[in-house]
Amino acid sequence: MKAVVTRNLKAAGSADKPTMQAAAADASTQLQHMCALDIDSKASYVRLSGIICTIGPVSRDVAMLEKMMETGMNVARMNFSHGSHEYHAETIANCRQAEKNYSAKLGMPFSLAIALDTKGPEIRTGLLEGGGSAEVELKKGDTIKLTTDTSLSEKGNASVVYVDYKNITNVVKPGNRIFIDDGLISVICQSASTDTLTCTIENGGMLGSRKGVNLPGLPVDLPAVSEKDKSDLLFGVEQGVDMIFASFIRNGAALHEIRGILGEKGKNIKIISKIENHQGMVNLDEIIRVSSCVIISIISFIIITKIDMIFASFIRNGAALHEIRGILGEKGKNIKIISKIENHQGMVNLDEIIRESDGIMVARGDLGIEIPPEKVFLAQKTMIARCNSVGKPVICATQMLESMVKKPRPTRAETSDVANAILDGADCVMLSGETAKGDYPLECVLTMANICKEAEAAIWHKQLFVGLVNEVKAPIEQDHSVAIAAVSASNICLASAIVVITTSGRSAHLLSKYRPRCPIIAVTRHAQTARQAHLYRGVLPIVYQEAAAADWLKDVDNRVQWGLKFGRAGGFIKTGDAVVVVTGWRQGSGFTNTMRVIHVD
């Protein structure tokens, strides 16, 4: 059998075991750990972090998608800020065909997750007088009026520009700063009337039509889910997406709305919240609590296209997530919603958003406009840490290898940025324009995979494990006890892998929470469980397709052997190696309570 490449999983061609910074692993202090890091130490054969690739014009054909999977792509992201339903349906079909082709090439099922990234609630300028391609120059020190008068929505010029947020004149006060076009242009409000803000241009430049507007630090009251979002989410449910990346999540209510839209059919779709503004940070704990993982005109599309995940944009609170869930409905209840924290509101409500999401995305693009850029690293670290603490997956995104859109090698700063995201504790890292429109999509995936492996080896796992265990207060639930025991055993006996039999994926997710140094081979009969498991650090999901044996214990052993076969094919399990096996005591989901150590013969 050919080497299996789930997370760049290839036989190394050498009998030597990787050292994985072994000299630093048992250091007693952070300083000792850092001093012991060795640039000549071999990284693991296996990459534990997930790689999410945005699919665009340069990467949407079947042949290229196959190559990207072979190079290391785990999740294919569809950006619904661009493209029609027909365009995305065709891209999703190409992904599924490439998945089949690559599985046949490997000789065993390969799981590629599909994520839908929502456009989210946003503010934009109107059209200029010259049309969609026109530009006007805004000069520093000049006066410009921002108006909500719809009669001027297609008559913008250097003196007056339409803005599509009706309440902007009530939200913005004199002295407030407004950013336009990803922060390239900034103006300061001098006065406000019923429908117009009179502003002084602070930083000028060329302004085009339909540019984004950011109001950093201000409590924007945009609807959590637009009509377009609802349509797209429902379409995504029909397409069978695995995840929703919910943009600009401000609080937990937005996530409840998304879950309502997903409904019963999309109940298993992961919701990844994107924290993209200050509001999202304030509500961070709420958002994490409601999300599946931290990253709504899209909801109809999601149901139709059977997507696995939704990335919901500009989530500011938990209410937006409840709205998304409501739209997805019964048919989309399995879709996971990932909240994208992209503004100050999202940060304020962070804990609420985490609670309501299936995960979180650190969306550093708009977040870097909504909060001071020198604060972005603090937002990244606290979001990742809070997600790690509660066991929710977290994605780091935006400009990770931006220079590789046009160049075959990354800058040194980009290399460090990717590595530090992994060291911070990110489960996945994401490529945007690099793979959607760049000249070197395959080189980007390979570069990111190699950086991840080196960074994973440099993590101070000893201290990390202690910290994660200390977060769990006694009495510890049974499934957590088994997960902690399994990870502890894998560390002590230097296991090559943990093999876990899982139905819903929860057992594998719990093992991931406690961050073993070795890979977690999650064997499941359910394809969506396998696809969604790519969100979790260390989990290598494989689908077992053989008919169930009459004897349940024999069937469990068959699945364990399938996991060991996968590890052997990947080159990271060899004869004589210790492997930790985690199984249930009876058939069905929720009964995992058995851990044992075996030696491979």
GROMACS .gro file of C-alpha atoms in nm, residues 230-411:
model
  182
  230LYS     CA    1  -2.995   3.259   0.521
  231SER     CA    2  -3.019   3.160   0.156
  232ASP     CA    3  -2.656   3.047   0.140
  233LEU     CA    4  -2.667   2.852   0.467
  234LEU     CA    5  -2.970   2.652   0.355
  235PHE     CA    6  -2.799   2.577   0.025
  236GLY     CA    7  -2.493   2.462   0.217
  237VAL     CA    8  -2.696   2.216   0.424
  238GLU     CA    9  -2.823   2.053   0.105
  239GLN     CA   10  -2.465   2.028  -0.020
  240GLY     CA   11  -2.360   1.852   0.303
  241VAL     CA   12  -2.095   2.096   0.427
  242ASP     CA   13  -1.906   1.997   0.741
  243MET     CA   14  -1.843   2.339   0.891
  244ILE     CA   15  -1.965   2.697   0.885
  245PHE     CA   16  -1.709   2.973   0.944
  246ALA     CA   17  -1.935   3.245   1.092
  247SER     CA   18  -1.790   3.591   1.028
  248PHE     CA   19  -1.798   3.893   1.260
  249ILE     CA   20  -1.958   3.706   1.549
  250ARG     CA   21  -2.034   3.959   1.826
  251ASN     CA   22  -2.211   3.741   2.084
  252GLY     CA   23  -2.364   3.400   2.149
  253ALA     CA   24  -2.712   3.496   2.026
  254ALA     CA   25  -2.587   3.511   1.666
  255LEU     CA   26  -2.473   3.150   1.695
  256HIS     CA   27  -2.813   3.038   1.824
  257GLU     CA   28  -2.968   3.202   1.517
  258ILE     CA   29  -2.729   3.017   1.286
  259ARG     CA   30  -2.801   2.684   1.459
  260GLY     CA   31  -3.174   2.747   1.418
  261ILE     CA   32  -3.126   2.802   1.046
  262LEU     CA   33  -2.919   2.483   1.015
  263GLY     CA   34  -3.196   2.282   1.179
  264GLU     CA   35  -3.211   1.906   1.225
  265LYS     CA   36  -3.043   1.823   0.894
  266GLY     CA   37  -2.746   2.045   0.971
  267LYS     CA   38  -2.722   1.977   1.345
  268ASN     CA   39  -2.380   1.812   1.313
  269ILE     CA   40  -2.226   2.089   1.102
  270LYS     CA   41  -1.945   2.254   1.300
  271ILE     CA   42  -1.982   2.629   1.362
  272ILE     CA   43  -1.646   2.808   1.373
  273SER     CA   44  -1.679   3.165   1.508
  274LYS     CA   45  -1.456   3.434   1.354
  275ILE     CA   46  -1.370   3.703   1.611
  276GLU     CA   47  -1.314   4.008   1.389
  277ASN     CA   48  -1.389   4.309   1.607
  278HIS     CA   49  -1.369   4.448   1.961
  279GLN     CA   50  -1.726   4.343   2.038
  280GLY     CA   51  -1.630   3.984   1.966
  281MET     CA   52  -1.337   4.006   2.209
  282VAL     CA   53  -1.556   4.148   2.487
  283ASN     CA   54  -1.799   3.855   2.440
  284LEU     CA   55  -1.521   3.600   2.375
  285ASP     CA   56  -1.604   3.351   2.652
  286GLU     CA   57  -1.972   3.345   2.551
  287ILE     CA   58  -1.881   3.294   2.185
  288ILE     CA   59  -1.638   3.008   2.261
  289ARG     CA   60  -1.901   2.840   2.476
  290VAL     CA   61  -2.157   2.837   2.194
  291SER     CA   62  -1.919   2.764   1.902
  292SER     CA   63  -1.778   2.432   1.782
  293CYS     CA   64  -1.452   2.607   1.702
  294VAL     CA   65  -1.347   2.967   1.697
  295ILE     CA   66  -1.298   3.147   1.303
  296ILE     CA   67  -2.524   3.449   0.743
  297SER     CA   68  -2.672   3.513   0.372
  298ILE     CA   69  -2.507   3.175   0.327
  299ILE     CA   70  -2.738   2.952   0.521
  300SER     CA   71  -2.967   2.823   0.244
  301PHE     CA   72  -2.668   2.731   0.032
  302ILE     CA   73  -2.514   2.529   0.312
  303ILE     CA   74  -2.811   2.300   0.356
  304ILE     CA   75  -2.840   2.229  -0.016
  305THR     CA   76  -2.470   2.158  -0.066
  306LYS     CA   77  -2.421   1.923   0.234
  307ILE     CA   78  -2.129   2.119   0.375
  308ASP     CA   79  -1.953   1.996   0.691
  309MET     CA   80  -1.860   2.330   0.846
  310ILE     CA   81  -1.964   2.696   0.830
  311PHE     CA   82  -1.722   2.984   0.901
  312ALA     CA   83  -1.954   3.263   1.026
  313SER     CA   84  -1.816   3.613   0.973
  314PHE     CA   85  -1.826   3.916   1.205
  315ILE     CA   86  -1.981   3.727   1.499
  316ARG     CA   87  -2.023   3.974   1.788
  317ASN     CA   88  -2.218   3.767   2.041
  318GLY     CA   89  -2.389   3.434   2.103
  319ALA     CA   90  -2.724   3.555   1.965
  320ALA     CA   91  -2.589   3.549   1.609
  321LEU     CA   92  -2.497   3.182   1.648
  322HIS     CA   93  -2.844   3.093   1.775
  323GLU     CA   94  -2.988   3.269   1.469
  324ILE     CA   95  -2.762   3.074   1.233
  325ARG     CA   96  -2.861   2.745   1.400
  326GLY     CA   97  -3.227   2.840   1.362
  327ILE     CA   98  -3.186   2.901   0.990
  328LEU     CA   99  -2.999   2.574   0.932
  329GLY     CA  100  -3.284   2.387   1.098
  330GLU     CA  101  -3.324   2.013   1.149
  331LYS     CA  102  -3.160   1.925   0.818
  332GLY     CA  103  -2.843   2.118   0.902
  333LYS     CA  104  -2.815   2.035   1.273
  334ASN     CA  105  -2.490   1.837   1.229
  335ILE     CA  106  -2.304   2.120   1.055
  336LYS     CA  107  -2.037   2.272   1.282
  337ILE     CA  108  -2.033   2.651   1.323
  338ILE     CA  109  -1.694   2.819   1.361
  339SER     CA  110  -1.716   3.181   1.482
  340LYS     CA  111  -1.477   3.433   1.329
  341ILE     CA  112  -1.381   3.697   1.586
  342GLU     CA  113  -1.325   4.007   1.372
  343ASN     CA  114  -1.412   4.310   1.585
  344HIS     CA  115  -1.403   4.462   1.933
  345GLN     CA  116  -1.755   4.346   2.013
  346GLY     CA  117  -1.653   3.988   1.945
  347MET     CA  118  -1.360   4.019   2.185
  348VAL     CA  119  -1.580   4.169   2.459
  349ASN     CA  120  -1.824   3.875   2.424
  350LEU     CA  121  -1.552   3.616   2.367
  351ASP     CA  122  -1.643   3.368   2.640
  352GLU     CA  123  -2.010   3.373   2.536
  353ILE     CA  124  -1.915   3.316   2.173
  354ILE     CA  125  -1.680   3.029   2.261
  355ARG     CA  126  -1.956   2.866   2.464
  356GLU     CA  127  -2.206   2.883   2.175
  357SER     CA  128  -1.964   2.796   1.891
  358ASP     CA  129  -1.821   2.464   1.778
  359GLY     CA  130  -1.487   2.644   1.740
  360ILE     CA  131  -1.318   2.981   1.693
  361MET     CA  132  -1.120   3.143   1.413
  362VAL     CA  133  -0.869   3.416   1.492
  363ALA     CA  134  -0.951   3.632   1.186
  364ARG     CA  135  -0.667   3.881   1.205
  365GLY     CA  136  -0.758   4.084   0.895
  366ASP     CA  137  -1.056   4.293   1.007
  367LEU     CA  138  -0.959   4.240   1.371
  368GLY     CA  139  -0.633   4.426   1.300
  369ILE     CA  140  -0.839   4.724   1.183
  370GLU     CA  141  -1.100   4.710   1.457
  371ILE     CA  142  -0.841   4.698   1.737
  372PRO     CA  143  -0.490   4.852   1.737
  373PRO     CA  144  -0.253   4.631   1.533
  374GLU     CA  145  -0.010   4.607   1.826
  375LYS     CA  146  -0.291   4.440   2.026
  376VAL     CA  147  -0.364   4.166   1.770
  377PHE     CA  148  -0.104   3.925   1.913
  378LEU     CA  149  -0.269   3.960   2.255
  379ALA     CA  150  -0.609   3.881   2.105
  380GLN     CA  151  -0.459   3.579   1.927
  381LYS     CA  152  -0.301   3.442   2.242
  382THR     CA  153  -0.605   3.484   2.466
  383MET     CA  154  -0.844   3.337   2.208
  384ILE     CA  155  -0.622   3.033   2.156
  385ALA     CA  156  -0.566   2.982   2.529
  386ARG     CA  157  -0.935   3.008   2.616
  387CYS     CA  158  -1.025   2.757   2.345
  388ASN     CA  159  -0.749   2.519   2.459
  389SER     CA  160  -0.880   2.547   2.815
  390VAL     CA  161  -1.229   2.424   2.722
  391GLY     CA  162  -1.122   2.185   2.445
  392LYS     CA  163  -1.268   2.375   2.149
  393PRO     CA  164  -1.065   2.386   1.827
  394VAL     CA  165  -0.916   2.719   1.723
  395ILE     CA  166  -0.793   2.832   1.380
  396CYS     CA  167  -0.535   3.103   1.310
  397ALA     CA  168  -0.586   3.286   0.981
  398THR     CA  169  -0.497   3.584   0.759
  399GLN     CA  170  -0.171   3.676   0.585
  400MET     CA  171   0.014   3.371   0.717
  401LEU     CA  172   0.215   3.324   0.397
  402GLU     CA  173   0.090   3.633   0.211
  403SER     CA  174   0.412   3.699   0.019
  404MET     CA  175   0.383   3.353  -0.141
  405VAL     CA  176   0.090   3.476  -0.351
  406LYS     CA  177   0.361   3.599  -0.587
  407LYS     CA  178   0.683   3.443  -0.454
  408PRO     CA  179   0.789   3.077  -0.417
  409ARG     CA  180   0.939   3.125  -0.069
  410PRO     CA  181   0.797   3.288   0.245
  411THR     CA  182   0.952   3.577   0.433
   0.00000   0.00000   0.00000
